[in-house]
mmCIF file of C-alpha atoms in Angstrom:
data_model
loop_
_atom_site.group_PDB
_atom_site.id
_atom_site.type_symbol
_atom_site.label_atom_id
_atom_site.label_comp_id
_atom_site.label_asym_id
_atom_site.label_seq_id
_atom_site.Cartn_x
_atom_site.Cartn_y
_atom_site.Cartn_z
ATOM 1 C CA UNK A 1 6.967 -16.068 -29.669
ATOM 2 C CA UNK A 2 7.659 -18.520 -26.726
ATOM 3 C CA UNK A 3 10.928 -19.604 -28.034
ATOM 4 C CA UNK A 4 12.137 -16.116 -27.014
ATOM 5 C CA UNK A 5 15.245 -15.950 -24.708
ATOM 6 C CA UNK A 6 13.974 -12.893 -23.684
ATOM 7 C CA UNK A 7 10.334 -13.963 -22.433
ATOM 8 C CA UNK A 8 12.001 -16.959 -21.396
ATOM 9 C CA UNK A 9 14.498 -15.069 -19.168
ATOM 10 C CA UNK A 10 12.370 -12.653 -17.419
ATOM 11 C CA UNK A 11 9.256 -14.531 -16.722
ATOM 12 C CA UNK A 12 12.358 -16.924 -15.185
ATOM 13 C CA UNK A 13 12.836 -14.020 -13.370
ATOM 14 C CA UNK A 14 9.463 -12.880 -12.153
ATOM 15 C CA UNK A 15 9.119 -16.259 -10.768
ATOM 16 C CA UNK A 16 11.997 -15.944 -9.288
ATOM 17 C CA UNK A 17 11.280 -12.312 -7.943
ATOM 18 C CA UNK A 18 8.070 -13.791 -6.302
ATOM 19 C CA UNK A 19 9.931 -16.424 -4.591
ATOM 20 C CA UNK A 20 12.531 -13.950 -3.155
ATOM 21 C CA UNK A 21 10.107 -11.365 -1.925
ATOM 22 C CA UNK A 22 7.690 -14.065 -0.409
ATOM 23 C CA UNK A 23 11.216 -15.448 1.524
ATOM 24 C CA UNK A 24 12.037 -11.780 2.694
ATOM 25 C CA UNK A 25 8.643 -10.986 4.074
ATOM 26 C CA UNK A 26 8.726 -14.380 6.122
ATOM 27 C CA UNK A 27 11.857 -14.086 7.460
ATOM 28 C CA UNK A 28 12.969 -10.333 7.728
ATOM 29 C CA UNK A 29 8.564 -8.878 7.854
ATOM 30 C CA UNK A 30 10.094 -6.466 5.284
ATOM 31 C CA UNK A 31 7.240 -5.656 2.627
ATOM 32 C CA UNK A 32 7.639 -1.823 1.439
ATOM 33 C CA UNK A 33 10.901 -2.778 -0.498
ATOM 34 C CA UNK A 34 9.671 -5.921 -1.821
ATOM 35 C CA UNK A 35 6.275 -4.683 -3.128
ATOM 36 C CA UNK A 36 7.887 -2.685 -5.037
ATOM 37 C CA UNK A 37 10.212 -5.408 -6.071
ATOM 38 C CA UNK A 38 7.333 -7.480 -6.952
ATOM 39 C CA UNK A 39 5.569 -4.278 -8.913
ATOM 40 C CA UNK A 40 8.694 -4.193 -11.166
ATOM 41 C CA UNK A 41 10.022 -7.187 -11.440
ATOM 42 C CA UNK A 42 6.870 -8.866 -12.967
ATOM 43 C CA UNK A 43 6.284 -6.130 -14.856
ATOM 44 C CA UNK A 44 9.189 -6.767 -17.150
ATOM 45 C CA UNK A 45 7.965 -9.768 -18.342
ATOM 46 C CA UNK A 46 4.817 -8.388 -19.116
ATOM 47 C CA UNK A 47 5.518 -5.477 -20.960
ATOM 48 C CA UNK A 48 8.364 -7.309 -23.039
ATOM 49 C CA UNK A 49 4.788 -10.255 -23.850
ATOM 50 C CA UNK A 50 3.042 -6.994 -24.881
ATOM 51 C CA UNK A 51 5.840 -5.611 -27.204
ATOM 52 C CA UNK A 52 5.257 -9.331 -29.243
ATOM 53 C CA UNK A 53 1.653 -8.014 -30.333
ATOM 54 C CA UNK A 54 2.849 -4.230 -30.787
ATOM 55 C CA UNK A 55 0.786 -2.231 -33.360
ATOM 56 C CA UNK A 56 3.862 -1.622 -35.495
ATOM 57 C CA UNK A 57 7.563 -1.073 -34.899
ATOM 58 C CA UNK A 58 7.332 2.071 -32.680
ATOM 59 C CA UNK A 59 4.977 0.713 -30.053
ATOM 60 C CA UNK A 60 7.376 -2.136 -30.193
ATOM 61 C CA UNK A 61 10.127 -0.088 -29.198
ATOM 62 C CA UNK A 62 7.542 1.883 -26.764
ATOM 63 C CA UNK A 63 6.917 -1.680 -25.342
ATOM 64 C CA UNK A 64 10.767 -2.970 -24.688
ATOM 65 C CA UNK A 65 11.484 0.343 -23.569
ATOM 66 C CA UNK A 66 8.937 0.564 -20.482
ATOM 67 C CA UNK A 67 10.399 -2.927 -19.619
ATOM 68 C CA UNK A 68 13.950 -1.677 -19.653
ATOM 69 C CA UNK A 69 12.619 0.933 -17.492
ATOM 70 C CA UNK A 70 11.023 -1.668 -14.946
ATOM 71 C CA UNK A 71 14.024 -3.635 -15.308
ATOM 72 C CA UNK A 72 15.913 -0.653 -13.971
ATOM 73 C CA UNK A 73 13.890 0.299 -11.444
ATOM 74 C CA UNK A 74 13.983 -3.810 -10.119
ATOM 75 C CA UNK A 75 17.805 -3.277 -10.107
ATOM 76 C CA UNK A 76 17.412 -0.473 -7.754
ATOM 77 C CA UNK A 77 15.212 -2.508 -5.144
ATOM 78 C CA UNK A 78 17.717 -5.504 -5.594
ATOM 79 C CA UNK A 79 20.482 -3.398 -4.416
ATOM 80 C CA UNK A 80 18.731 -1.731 -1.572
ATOM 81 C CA UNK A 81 17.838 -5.137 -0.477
ATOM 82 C CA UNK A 82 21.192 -6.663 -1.057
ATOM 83 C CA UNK A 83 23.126 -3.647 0.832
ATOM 84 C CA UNK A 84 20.544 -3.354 3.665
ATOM 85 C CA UNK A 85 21.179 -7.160 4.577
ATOM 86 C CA UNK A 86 17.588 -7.799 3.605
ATOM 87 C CA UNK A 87 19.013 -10.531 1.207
ATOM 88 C CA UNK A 88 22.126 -11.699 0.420
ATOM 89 C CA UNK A 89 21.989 -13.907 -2.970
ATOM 90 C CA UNK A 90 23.324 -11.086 -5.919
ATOM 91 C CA UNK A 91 23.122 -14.186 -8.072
ATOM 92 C CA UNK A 92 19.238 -12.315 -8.890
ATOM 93 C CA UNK A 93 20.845 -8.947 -9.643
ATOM 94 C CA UNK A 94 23.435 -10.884 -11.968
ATOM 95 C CA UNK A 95 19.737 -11.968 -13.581
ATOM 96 C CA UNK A 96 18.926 -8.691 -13.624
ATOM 97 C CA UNK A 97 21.573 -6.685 -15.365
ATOM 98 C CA UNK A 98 21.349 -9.539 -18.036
ATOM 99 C CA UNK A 99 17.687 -9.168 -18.862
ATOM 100 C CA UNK A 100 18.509 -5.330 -18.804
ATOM 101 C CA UNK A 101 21.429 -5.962 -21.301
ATOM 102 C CA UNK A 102 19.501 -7.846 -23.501
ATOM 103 C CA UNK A 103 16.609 -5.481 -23.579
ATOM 104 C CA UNK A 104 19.230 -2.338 -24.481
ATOM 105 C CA UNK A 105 20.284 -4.400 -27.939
ATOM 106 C CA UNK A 106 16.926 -5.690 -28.574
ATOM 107 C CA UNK A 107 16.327 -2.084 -28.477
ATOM 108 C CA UNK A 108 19.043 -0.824 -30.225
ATOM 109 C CA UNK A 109 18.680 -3.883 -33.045
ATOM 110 C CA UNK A 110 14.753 -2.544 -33.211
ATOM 111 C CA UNK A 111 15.861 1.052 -33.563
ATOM 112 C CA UNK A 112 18.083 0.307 -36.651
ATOM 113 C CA UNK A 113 15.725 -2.370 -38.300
ATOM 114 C CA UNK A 114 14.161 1.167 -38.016
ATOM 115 C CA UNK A 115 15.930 3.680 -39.860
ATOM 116 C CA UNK A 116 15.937 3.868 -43.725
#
């Protein structure tokens, strides 16, 4: 389970979520964006851990599809953050749109494994 690109890649990413929204609040005292960066962000991670000890393909699916959801949502902070001047590294919402790509196959892959 570790050796997954996937948990690999977004618990990369919550760290690197934390990091960002800790450097915004310091320097800009902007929190209601980035608590809700930090909400969804980390939340990826977790949800994609849970979908590892899913209680059978559906809640699998259930599981990677919450996080795809999260991931989304993070994608919308990012942006707001980005275009507001809040933060100006897109580098993270390059991160972003990857983890979300790989989550929509992952999905799609589950969702045929599925089908008779």
């Amino acid at each position: 389970m570790t050796d997954s690109p996937l948990l690999i890649k977004s618990k990369e990413f919550a760290l690197e979520i934390i990091r960002v929204c800790n450097e915004i609040k310091r320097s800009q005292k902007e929190s209601i964006l980035t608590n809700q960066l930090v909400r969804s962000g980390t939340s990826i991670g977790a949800n994609i851990r849970e979908a590892f000890y899913a209680h059978g393909k559906a809640d699998f699916i259930a599981k990677l599809q919450i996080a795809l959801k999260e991931c989304s949502e993070s994608e919308y902070w990012l942006e707001l953050l980005i275009e507001s001047g809040y933060y100006g590294d897109k580098t993270i919402l390059d991160r972003c749109v990857e983890i979300k790509r790989i989550l929509i196959s992952s999905i799609n892959t589950a969702k045929a494994k599925e089908k008779p």
